Structures are given as structure tokens and as C-alpha cells.
Short mmCIF file of C-alpha atoms and ligand atoms in Angstrom, two decimals:
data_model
loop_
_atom_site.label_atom_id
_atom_site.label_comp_id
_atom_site.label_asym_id
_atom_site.label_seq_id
_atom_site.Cartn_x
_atom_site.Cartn_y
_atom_site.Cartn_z
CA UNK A 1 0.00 0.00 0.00
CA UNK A 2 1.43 3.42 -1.36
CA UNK A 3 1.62 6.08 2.16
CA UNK A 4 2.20 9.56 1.65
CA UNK A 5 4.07 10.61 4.52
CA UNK A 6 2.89 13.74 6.21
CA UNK A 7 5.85 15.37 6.79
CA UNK A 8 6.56 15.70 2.88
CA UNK A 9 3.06 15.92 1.86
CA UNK A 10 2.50 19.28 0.04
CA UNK A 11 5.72 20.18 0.79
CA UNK A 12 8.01 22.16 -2.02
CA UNK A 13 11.21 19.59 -2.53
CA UNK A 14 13.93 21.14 -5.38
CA UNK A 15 16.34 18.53 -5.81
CA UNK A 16 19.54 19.59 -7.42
CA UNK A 17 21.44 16.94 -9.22
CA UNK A 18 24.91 17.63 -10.18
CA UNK A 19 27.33 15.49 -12.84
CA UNK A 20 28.18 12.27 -10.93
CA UNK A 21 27.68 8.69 -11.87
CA UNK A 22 25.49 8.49 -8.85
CA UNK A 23 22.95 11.04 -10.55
CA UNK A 24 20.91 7.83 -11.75
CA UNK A 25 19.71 7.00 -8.01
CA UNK A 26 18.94 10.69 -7.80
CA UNK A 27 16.17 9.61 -10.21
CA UNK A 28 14.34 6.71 -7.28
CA UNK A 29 14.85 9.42 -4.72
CA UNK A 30 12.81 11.76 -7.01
CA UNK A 31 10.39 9.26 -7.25
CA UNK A 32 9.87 8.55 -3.88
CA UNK A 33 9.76 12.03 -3.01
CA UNK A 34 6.56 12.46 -5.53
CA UNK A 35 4.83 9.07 -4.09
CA UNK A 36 5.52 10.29 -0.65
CA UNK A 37 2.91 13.31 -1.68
CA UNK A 38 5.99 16.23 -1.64
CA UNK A 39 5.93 18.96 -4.87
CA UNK A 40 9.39 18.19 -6.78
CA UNK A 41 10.95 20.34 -8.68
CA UNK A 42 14.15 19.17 -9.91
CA UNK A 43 17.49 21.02 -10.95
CA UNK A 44 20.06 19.53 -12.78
CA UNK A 45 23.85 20.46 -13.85
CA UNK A 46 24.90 20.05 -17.32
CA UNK A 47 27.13 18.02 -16.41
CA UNK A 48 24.56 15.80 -15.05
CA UNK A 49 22.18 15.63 -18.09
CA UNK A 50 25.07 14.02 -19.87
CA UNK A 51 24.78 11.07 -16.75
CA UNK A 52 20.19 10.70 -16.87
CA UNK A 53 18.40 12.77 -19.31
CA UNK A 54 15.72 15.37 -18.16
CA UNK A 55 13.27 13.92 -19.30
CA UNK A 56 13.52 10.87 -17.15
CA UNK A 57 12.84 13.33 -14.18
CA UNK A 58 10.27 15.53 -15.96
CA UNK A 59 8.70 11.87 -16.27
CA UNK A 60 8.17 11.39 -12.42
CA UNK A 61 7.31 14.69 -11.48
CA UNK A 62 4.99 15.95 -14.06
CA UNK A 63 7.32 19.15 -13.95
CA UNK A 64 9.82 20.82 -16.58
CA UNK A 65 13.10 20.21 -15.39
CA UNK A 66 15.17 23.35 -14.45
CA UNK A 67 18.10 23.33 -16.50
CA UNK A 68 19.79 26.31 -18.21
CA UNK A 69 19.59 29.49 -16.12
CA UNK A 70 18.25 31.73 -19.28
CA UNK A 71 15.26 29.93 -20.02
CA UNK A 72 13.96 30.40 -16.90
CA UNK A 73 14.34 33.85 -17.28
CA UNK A 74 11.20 34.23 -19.67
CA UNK A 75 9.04 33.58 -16.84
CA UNK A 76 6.87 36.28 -14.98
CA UNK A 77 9.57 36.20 -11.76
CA UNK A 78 13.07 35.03 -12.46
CA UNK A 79 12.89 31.58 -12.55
CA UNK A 80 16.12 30.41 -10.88
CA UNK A 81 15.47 32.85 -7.81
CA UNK A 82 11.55 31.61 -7.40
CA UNK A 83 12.59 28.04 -6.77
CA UNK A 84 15.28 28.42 -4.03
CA UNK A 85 12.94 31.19 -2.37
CA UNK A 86 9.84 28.92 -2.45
CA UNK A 87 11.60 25.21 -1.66
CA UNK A 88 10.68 23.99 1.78
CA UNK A 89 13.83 22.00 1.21
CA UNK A 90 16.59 21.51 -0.98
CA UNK A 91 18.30 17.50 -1.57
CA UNK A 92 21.40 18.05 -3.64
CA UNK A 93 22.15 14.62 -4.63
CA UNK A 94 24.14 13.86 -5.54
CA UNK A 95 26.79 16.69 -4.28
CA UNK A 96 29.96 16.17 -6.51
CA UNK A 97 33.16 17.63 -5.16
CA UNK A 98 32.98 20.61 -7.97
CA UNK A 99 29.68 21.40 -6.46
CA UNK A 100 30.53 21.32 -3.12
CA UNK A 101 33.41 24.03 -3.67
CA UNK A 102 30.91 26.10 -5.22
CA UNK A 103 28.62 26.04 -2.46
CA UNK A 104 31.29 27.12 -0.39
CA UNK A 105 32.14 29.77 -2.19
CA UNK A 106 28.88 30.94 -3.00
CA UNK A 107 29.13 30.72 -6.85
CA UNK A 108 26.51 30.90 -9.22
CA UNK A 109 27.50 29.61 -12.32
CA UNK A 110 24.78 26.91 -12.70
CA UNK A 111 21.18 26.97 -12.05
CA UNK A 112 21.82 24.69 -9.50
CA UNK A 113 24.34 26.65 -7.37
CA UNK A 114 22.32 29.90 -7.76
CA UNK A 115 19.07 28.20 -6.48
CA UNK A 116 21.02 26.99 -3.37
CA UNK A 117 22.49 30.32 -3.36
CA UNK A 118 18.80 31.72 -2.95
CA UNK A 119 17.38 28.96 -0.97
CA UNK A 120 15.64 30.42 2.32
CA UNK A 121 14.81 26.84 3.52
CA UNK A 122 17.45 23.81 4.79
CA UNK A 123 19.79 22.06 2.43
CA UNK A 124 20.48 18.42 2.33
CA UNK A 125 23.68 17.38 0.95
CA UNK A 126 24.25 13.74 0.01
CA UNK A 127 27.80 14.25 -1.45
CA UNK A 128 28.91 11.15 -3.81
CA UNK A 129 32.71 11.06 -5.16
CA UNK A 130 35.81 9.12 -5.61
CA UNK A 131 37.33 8.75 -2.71
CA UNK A 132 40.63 10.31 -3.20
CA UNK A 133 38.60 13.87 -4.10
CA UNK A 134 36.40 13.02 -0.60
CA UNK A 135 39.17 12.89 1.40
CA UNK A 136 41.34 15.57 0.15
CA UNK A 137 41.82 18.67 2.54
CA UNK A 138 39.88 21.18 -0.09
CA UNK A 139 36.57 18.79 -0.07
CA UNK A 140 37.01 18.47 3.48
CA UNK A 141 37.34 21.96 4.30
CA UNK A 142 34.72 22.73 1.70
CA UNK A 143 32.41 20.64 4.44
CA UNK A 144 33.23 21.96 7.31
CA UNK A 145 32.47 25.32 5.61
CA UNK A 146 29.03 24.41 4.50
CA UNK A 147 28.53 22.56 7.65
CA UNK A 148 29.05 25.39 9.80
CA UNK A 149 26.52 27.44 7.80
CA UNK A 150 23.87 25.63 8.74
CA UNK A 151 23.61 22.74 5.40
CA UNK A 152 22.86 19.46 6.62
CA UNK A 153 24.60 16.32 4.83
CA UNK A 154 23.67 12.49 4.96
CA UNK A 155 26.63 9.89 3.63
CA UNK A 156 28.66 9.41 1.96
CA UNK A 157 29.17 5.87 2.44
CA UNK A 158 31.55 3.34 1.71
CA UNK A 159 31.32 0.66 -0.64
CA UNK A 160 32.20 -0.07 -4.56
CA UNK A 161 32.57 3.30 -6.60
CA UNK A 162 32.44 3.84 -9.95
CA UNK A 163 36.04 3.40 -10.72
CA UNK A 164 35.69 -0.80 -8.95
CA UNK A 165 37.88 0.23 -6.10
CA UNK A 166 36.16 0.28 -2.49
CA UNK A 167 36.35 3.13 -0.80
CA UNK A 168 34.28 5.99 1.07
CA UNK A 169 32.53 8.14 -1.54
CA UNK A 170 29.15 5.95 -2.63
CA UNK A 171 26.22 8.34 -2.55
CA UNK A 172 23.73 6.99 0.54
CA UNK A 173 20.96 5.23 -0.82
CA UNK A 174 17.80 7.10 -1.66
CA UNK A 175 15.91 5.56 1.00
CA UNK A 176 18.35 7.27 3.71
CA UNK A 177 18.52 10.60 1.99
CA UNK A 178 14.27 10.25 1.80
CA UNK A 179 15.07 9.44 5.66
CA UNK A 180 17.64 12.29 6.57
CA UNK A 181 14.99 14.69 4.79
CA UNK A 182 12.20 13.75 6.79
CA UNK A 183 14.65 14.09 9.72
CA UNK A 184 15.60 17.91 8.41
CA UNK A 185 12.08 19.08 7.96
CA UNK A 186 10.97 17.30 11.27
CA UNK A 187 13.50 18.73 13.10
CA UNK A 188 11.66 21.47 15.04
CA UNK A 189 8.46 19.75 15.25
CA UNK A 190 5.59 19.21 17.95
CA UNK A 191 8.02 16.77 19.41
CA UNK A 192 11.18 18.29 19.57
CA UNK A 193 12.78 18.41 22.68
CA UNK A 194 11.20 15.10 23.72
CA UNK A 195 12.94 11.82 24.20
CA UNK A 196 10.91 9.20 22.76
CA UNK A 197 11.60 5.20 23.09
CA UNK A 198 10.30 2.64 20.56
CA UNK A 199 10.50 -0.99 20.52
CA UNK A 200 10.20 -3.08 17.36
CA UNK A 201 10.56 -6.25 16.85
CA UNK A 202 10.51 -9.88 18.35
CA UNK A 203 12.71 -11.04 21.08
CA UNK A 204 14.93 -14.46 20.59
CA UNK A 205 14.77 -16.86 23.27
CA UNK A 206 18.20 -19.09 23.15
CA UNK A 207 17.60 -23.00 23.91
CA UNK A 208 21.08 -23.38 22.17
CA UNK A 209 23.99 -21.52 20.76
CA UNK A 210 22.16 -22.33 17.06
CA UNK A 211 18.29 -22.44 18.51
CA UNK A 212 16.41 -20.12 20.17
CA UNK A 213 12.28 -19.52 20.98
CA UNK A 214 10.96 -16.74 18.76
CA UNK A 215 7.98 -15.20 17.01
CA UNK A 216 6.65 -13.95 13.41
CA UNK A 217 7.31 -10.19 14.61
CA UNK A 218 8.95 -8.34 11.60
CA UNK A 219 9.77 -4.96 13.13
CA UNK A 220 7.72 -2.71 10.73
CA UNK A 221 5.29 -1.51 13.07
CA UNK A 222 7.68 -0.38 15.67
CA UNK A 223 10.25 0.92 12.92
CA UNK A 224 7.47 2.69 11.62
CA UNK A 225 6.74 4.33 14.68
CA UNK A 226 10.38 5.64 15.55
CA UNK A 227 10.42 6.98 12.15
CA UNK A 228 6.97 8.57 12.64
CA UNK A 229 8.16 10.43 15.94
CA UNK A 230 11.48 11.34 14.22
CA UNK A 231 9.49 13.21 12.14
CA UNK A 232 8.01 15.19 14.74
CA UNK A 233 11.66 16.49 15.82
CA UNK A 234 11.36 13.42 18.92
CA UNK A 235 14.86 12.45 19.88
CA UNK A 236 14.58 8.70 19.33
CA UNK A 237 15.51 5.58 20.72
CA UNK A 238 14.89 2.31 18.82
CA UNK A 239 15.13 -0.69 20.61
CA UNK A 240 14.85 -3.45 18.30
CA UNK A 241 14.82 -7.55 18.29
CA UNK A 242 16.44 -8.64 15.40
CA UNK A 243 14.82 -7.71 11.96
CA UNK A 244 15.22 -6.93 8.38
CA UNK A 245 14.16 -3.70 8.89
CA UNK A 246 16.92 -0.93 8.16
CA UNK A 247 17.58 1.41 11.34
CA UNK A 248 15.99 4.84 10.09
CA UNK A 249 18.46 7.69 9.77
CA UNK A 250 18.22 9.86 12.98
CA UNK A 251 17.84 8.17 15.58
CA UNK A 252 20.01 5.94 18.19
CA UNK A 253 19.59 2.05 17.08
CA UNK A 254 19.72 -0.58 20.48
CA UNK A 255 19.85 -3.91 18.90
CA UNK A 256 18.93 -6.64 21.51
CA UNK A 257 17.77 -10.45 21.62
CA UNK A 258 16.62 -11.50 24.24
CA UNK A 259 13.92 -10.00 26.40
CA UNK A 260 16.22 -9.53 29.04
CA UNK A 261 18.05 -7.47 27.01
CA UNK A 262 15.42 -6.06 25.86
CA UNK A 263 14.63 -4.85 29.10
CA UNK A 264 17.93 -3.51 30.02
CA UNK A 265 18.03 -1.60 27.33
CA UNK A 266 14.64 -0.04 28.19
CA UNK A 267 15.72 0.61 31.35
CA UNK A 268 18.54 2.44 30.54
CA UNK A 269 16.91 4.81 27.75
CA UNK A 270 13.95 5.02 29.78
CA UNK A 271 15.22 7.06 32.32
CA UNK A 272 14.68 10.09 31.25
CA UNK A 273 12.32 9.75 28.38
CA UNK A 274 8.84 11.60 27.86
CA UNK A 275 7.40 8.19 26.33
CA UNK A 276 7.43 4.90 25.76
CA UNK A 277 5.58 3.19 23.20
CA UNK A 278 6.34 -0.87 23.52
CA UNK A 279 5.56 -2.44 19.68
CA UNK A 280 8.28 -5.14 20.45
CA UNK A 281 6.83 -8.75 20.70
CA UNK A 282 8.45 -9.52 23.87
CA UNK A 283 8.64 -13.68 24.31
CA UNK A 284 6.52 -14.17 27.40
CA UNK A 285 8.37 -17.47 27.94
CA UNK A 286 12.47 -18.47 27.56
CA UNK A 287 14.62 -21.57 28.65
CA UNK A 288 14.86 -21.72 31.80
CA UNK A 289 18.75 -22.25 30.87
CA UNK A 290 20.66 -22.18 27.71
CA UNK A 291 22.48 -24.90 26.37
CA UNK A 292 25.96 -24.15 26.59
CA UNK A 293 26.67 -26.47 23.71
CA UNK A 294 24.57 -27.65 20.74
CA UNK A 295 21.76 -30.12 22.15
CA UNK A 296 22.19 -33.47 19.85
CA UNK A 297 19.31 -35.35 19.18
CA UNK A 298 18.25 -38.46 20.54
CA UNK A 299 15.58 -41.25 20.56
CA UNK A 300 13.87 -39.97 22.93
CA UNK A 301 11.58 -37.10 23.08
CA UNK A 302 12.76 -33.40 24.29
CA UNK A 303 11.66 -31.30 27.04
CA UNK A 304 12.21 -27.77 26.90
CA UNK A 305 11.43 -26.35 30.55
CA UNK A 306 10.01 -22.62 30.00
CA UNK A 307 9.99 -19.85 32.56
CA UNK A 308 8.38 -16.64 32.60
CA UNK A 309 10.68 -13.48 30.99
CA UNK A 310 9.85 -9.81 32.71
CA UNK A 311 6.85 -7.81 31.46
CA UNK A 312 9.12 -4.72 30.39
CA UNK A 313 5.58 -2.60 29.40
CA UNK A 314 3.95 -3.24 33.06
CA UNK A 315 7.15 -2.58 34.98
CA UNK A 316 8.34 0.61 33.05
CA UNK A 317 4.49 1.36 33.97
CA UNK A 318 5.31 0.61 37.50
CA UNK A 319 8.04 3.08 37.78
CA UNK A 320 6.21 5.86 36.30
CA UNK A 321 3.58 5.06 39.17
CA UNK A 322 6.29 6.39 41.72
CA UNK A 323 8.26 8.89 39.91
CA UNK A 324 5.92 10.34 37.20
CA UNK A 325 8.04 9.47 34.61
CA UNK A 326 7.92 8.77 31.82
CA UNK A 327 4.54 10.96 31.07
CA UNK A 328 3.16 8.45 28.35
CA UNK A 329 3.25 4.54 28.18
CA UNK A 330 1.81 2.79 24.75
CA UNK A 331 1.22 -0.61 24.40
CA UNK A 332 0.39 -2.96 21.95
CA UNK A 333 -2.09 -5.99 22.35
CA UNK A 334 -1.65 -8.81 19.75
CA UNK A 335 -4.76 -10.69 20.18
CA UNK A 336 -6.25 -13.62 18.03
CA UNK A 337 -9.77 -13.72 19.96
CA UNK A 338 -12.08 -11.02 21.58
CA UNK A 339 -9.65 -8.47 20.88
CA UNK A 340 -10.96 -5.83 22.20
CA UNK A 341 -12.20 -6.91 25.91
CA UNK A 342 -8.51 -8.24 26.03
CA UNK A 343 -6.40 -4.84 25.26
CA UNK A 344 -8.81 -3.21 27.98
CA UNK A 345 -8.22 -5.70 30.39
CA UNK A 346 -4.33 -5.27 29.14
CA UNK A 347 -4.60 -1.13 29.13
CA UNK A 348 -5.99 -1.52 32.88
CA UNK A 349 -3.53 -4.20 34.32
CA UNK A 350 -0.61 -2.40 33.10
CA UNK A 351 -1.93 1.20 33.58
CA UNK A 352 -1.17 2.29 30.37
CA UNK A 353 -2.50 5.32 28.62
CA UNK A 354 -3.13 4.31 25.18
CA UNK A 355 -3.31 0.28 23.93
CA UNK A 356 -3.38 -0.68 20.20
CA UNK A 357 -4.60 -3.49 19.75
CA UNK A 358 -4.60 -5.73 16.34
CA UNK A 359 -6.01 -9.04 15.73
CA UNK A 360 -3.03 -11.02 14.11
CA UNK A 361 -5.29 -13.22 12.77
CA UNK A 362 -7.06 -11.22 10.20
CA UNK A 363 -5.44 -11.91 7.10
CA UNK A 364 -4.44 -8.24 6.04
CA UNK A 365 -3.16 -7.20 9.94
CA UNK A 366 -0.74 -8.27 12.19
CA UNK A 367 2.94 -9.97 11.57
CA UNK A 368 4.75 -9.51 8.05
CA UNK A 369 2.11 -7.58 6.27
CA UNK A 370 2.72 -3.96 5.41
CA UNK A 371 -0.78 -3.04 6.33
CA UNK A 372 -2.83 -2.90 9.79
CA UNK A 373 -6.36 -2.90 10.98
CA UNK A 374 -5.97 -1.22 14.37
CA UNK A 375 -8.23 0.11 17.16
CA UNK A 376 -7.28 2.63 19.78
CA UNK A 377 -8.28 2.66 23.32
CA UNK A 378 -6.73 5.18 25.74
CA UNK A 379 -7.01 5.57 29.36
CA UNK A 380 -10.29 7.06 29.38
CA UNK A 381 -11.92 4.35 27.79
CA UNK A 382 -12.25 6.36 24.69
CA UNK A 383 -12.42 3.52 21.33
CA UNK A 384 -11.01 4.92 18.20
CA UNK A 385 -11.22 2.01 15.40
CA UNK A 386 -9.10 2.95 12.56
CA UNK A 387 -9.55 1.56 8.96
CA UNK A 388 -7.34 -0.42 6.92
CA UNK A 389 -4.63 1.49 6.75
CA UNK A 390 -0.32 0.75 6.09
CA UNK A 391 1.92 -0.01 9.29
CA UNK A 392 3.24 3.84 8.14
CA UNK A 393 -0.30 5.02 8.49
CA UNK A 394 -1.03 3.40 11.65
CA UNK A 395 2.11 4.91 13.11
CA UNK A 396 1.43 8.35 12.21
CA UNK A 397 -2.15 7.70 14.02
CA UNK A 398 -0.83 6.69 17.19
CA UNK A 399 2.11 9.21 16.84
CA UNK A 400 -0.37 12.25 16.70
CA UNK A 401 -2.15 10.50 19.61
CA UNK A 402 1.27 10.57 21.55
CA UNK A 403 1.90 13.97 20.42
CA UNK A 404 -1.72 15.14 22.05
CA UNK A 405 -0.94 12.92 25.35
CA UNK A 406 2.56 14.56 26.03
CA UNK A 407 0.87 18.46 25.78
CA UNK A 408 -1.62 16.77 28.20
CA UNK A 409 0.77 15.90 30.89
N1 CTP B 501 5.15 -6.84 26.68
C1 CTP B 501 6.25 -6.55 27.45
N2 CTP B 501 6.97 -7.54 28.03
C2 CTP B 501 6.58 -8.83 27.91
C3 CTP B 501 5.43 -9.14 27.13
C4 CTP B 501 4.73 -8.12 26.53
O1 CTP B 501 6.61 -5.37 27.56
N3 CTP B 501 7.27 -9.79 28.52
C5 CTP B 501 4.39 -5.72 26.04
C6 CTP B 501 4.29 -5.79 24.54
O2 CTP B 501 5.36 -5.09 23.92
C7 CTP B 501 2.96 -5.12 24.27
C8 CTP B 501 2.14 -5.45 25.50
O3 CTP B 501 3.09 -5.81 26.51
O4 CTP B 501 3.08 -3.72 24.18
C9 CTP B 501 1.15 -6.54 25.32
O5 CTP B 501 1.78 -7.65 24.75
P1 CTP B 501 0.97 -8.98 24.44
O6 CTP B 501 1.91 -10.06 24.02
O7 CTP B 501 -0.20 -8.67 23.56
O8 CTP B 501 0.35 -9.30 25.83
P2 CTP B 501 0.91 -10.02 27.11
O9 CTP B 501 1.04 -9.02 28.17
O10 CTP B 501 2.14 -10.80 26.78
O11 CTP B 501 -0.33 -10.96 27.44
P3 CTP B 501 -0.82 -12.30 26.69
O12 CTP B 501 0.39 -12.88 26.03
O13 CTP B 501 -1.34 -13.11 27.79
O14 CTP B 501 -1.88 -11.87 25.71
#
């Protein structure tokens, strides 16, 4: 299911593309940009038309492509001045090392530089080079320039450039830069200032070094809810089971296993957080002691003793009973019968203030799926049933709840 996501929805997006190999992925960034609901106008080089024609990004934004400074001057307001003045946000991606030193020297010798040069709103630099040119002092400098005046930059990474060597230089993947923007246009929002914990995920039970006790739990709910706070300028802490999920750009990743761990790790960024919203599927159950050694098989039939893990939800619930904090607690109630007379019995035992509960059952909710059917219940025993809606959806729902809670309290 296609989600716009609201922080980019409506939102006025130039993307300046200058002449690098890595200009082609500049082309799914564009793209996800549009399907993510943001206005895209994009800006290229020369130098990079000679690497992805215009027309492949006129294509996906239903736009002209800026390219030559003079034929935007045969528009009512001069054309390269409107766009920087009206972006929300720039992406310049990717950001040779030639554009770079023109940034930092405030040259205007392409369309591209001269919109950055008039840009009123944040720019996002996702610089992609050689490594040699990354590392040499005049790029570097060039950075630390740009970077104290306020441009923000995601990458690059390392990996296999265009030349075959290895090396830093590789242009981050569009879905980080898509990530690091949300980040920079979230940055100041209803959230900011407020440390938020997430967990995601399931927890792995070890019976054996090679074995362990687990569950279907993907992560996507509870990844989609640290990215959905991120967005709101929350200051993020991701506690996660193991998962194919990639750790969203912003935010501190705690990769655990167990539910012990789990816990500890909860603890710890707990402390002094404004909220914690529990998505993990905790095991209720582990070992009751690990194998040190691979258990061999046998004729005979095998016993696994199980004992109860903590209930990290009820006693991070427990501890804001005595100290106040944190302000909110969210849970999550994965039921497969009477769903909803369980997550109030659930909201009410562990003295949460908002449960969502999902059957896991119903064939388009629960683990694996992208989408969820969700209901809300908060404290008050107000019932909010949602629709059929994507895991990104859902966590923007409960987000804005959370976001309502915390100017409660
Ligand atoms: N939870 C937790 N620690 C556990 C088990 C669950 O923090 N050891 C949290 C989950 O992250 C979720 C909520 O408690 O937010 C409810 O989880 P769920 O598995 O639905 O309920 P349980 O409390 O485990 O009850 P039951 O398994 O009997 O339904």
C-alpha cells in the first residue's frame, strides 16, 4: 500500500542533481519524493544531463526540469530565484566535489548553485565522489564550511565506486537521503525536545547456541513508529529484536535479543524519556537455561522447561507510578480472539494510557504484512477504530495520539 508521509506531503522539494555517476539513483529518490505526496521540482547540472536525461525526471514529477539558467528567465519572476525562495527543502544529490566548492564559495554559475544560493529553507547534501577527491583537505574543508553554515549532509558511504575500487565516496541510498529529509524538515516539530523510546521487533529466546524460541514479529510496526516520531523532531531511541528492517536515519539504534536485554536496554533509555511506546513482541516465555553447547538429538523425546521473561511494558508502567516518569506509556495488544475486551483488560492491568490493539489473525493485519487494521483505546476508555490502513499510516495515528498525550501531561 502506497503512504504519503505527512511530513513531505505538500511540501516544495527542489532537488539539485549535479554530474556524478550516482545522478541515476537521484532519479528513485525523485520518485519517492513524488509518491511520498511532496511537490518536486528538480534542478540539474549540465554536467549531469550528460549522466540521466531530463526527461527521465520531468517523467516522475509531471514538472519541466530546471536546466539552463536563461530559459527560466522568460518567466513572470526570475525563474532560478523563485525556486530556491519557495523550496521547503533543498536534496542536492548527488553533491559532486565541484559542487561542493561552489557552495562554499557561493558561486553561481549553474542553475543549480544559484538556487542553493537563494534557498531560504534547509539544504540536504548527500555528497557522492571518488574517494581520493572526498578525502582531500579542499573537499574536506569545503564541508566543514558548508557545515558550519547551517547545510545538513547524509553519507557518503563506503562501498564499490564507480572506478571498482572500495572506498568511502558511494552516494547513501535514496531511502536514507528520503530518511535524513524527513529528519531535516521534522526537526523542530511538535516533538522536539522530547525523548521518545520505541521498541520493534521480536525477542529471541536461546535453547542453544544455534536455537532459540521466537515469534513472526517483523519490526515494521515499531520501525514505523520511531520513524513517525522522528518526524516530529522526537529524539529517538529504537530498541529493536532482530529484523530486516533498516535502522531509520536519525535516531540511536539498540539492537537486543533476548527479552532480558530487551529490558535492560529499556531501562537504561527510559530514564529520562517523555514516552514509551512498547511495539516489540516480547517472548513471554524463555529456557529456563541455555544450552551451553549444541543439544544433539536423541531417541527420545525433548523437554524444553520454559519460565516466565519480565513484562518490560507493566514494569516501566510501575516506575512511572512512583516517579511520574515517563509521562506516556503505549502498548500494543496482539490478540487472536475477543480483541478488544482483552487490550482493555491489558490497558488496565498495566496502567497504560493508550493500547493498540490488532487481531493477528485477520489476514491483512498483524505480523509480516505492510498493512494494519488497528483500534485505539486510551485511558479514558475512549475507542477509536481505525480503517485499513499501512503499518506507516497506523504509526502516524498513534504518533499524533502521543503527540496530544505529552501536551496533556
Ligand atoms: N510486553 C512486554 N513484556 C513482555 C510481554 C509483553 O513489555 N514480557 C508488552 C508488549 O510489547 C505489548 C504489551 O506488553 O506492548 C502486550 O503484549 P501482548 O503479548 O499482547 O500481551 P501479554 O502481556 O504478553 O499478554 P498475553 O500474552 O497473555 O496476551
Amino acid at each position: 500500500m502506497e503512504t504519503e508521509i505527512p511530513i513531505l506531503k505538500g511540501r516544495s522539494v527542489v532537488v539539485g542533481v549535479s554530474g556524478g555517476i550516482a545522478a541515476y539513483k537521484a532519479a528513485d529518490l525523485t520518485s519517492r519524493l513524488v509518491k511520498a505526496g511532496a511537490q518536486v521540482d528538480v534542478v540539474m547540472t549540465p554536467a549531469a544531463a550528460e549522466f540521466v536525461r531530463p526527461l527521465t525526471f520531468q517523467a516522475l514529477t509531471h514538472r519541466p526540469v530546471a536546466l539552463e539558467m536563461f530559459a527560466l528567465w522568460q518567466e513572470t519572476e526570475i525563474g532560478h530565484v523563485s525556486l530556491g525562495k519557495r523550496a521547503d527543502l533543498m536534496i542536492i544529490a548527488p553533491a559532486t566535489a565541484n559542487t561542493l566548492a561552489k557552495l562554499a564559495h557561493g558561486m553561481a554559475d549553474t542553475l543549480l548553485a544559484t538556487t542553493a544560493l537563494a534557498c531560504r529553507g534547509p539544504i540536504l547534501l548527500a555528497p557522492a565522489m571518488e574517494s581520493g577527491m572526498w578525502a582531500n583537505p579542499a573537499t574536506a574543508d569545503n564541508m566543514k564550511v558548508l557545515e558550519r553554515r547551517g547545510y545538513f549532509s547524509v553519507g557518503p558511504e563506503s562501498g564499490r565506486l564507480a572506478s571498482g575500487a572500495d572506498g568511502l565516496g558511494r552516494m547513501s541510498e535514496p531511502e536514507t537521503i528520503l530518511d535524513a529529509a524527513r529528519w531535516v524538515l521534522g526537526r523542530r516539530g511538535p516533538l522536539a525536545g522530547e525523548k521518545v523510546v520505541v521498541t520493534a521487533g521480536g525477542t529471541r529466546e536461546a535453547i542453544d547456541p544455534v536455537r532459540f524460541v521466537g515469534n513472526h514479529s517483523s519490526g515494521k510496526m515499531g520501525f514505523a513508529l520511531a520513524a513517525a516520531a522522528r518526524d516530529r523532531g522526537a529524539e529517538v531511541t529504537l530498541v529493536h529484536g532482530p529484523s530486516a528492517q533498516r535502522a531509520p536515519y536519525g535516531l540511536r539504534a539498540v539492537a537486543v535479543e533476548s527479552a532480558e536485554q530487551m529490558q535492560a536496554a529499556v531501562w537504561e533509555a527510559a530514564g529520562d524519556a517523555a514516552a514509551i511506546i512498547m511495539a516489540a513482541a516480547v517472548a513471554d516465555y524463555r529456557p529456563k537455561s541455555a544450552a551451553e553447547h549444541k543439544i544433539k538429538k536423541t531417541r527420545g523425546e525433548l523437554a524444553l522447561e520454559l519460565v516466565r521473561t519480565p513484562d518490560i511494558l507493566a514494569a516501566v508502567a510501575q516506575r512511572r507510578r512512583q516517579s511520574g516518569a515517563p509521562r506516556a506509556v503505549i502498548g500494543f495488544a496482539a490478540e487472536t480472539d475477543n480483541v478488544l475486551e482483552n487490550a482493555r483488560e491489558k490497558l488496565a492491568r498495566k496502567g497504560l494510557d493508550l493500547i493498540v490493539a490488532n487481531d493477528v489473525l485477520a489476514a491483512d493485519s498483524g505480523f509480516a504484512v505492510d498493512t494494519n487494521r488497528v483500534t485505539l483505546i486510551d485511558g479514558g476508555g475512549v475507542v477509536e477504530a481505525l480503517p485499513l490502513m499501512s503499518k506507516t499510516a497506523v504509526a502516524e495515528a498513534v504518533i499524533d495520539r502521543l503527540a496530544a498525550l505529552l501536551r496533556r501531561v
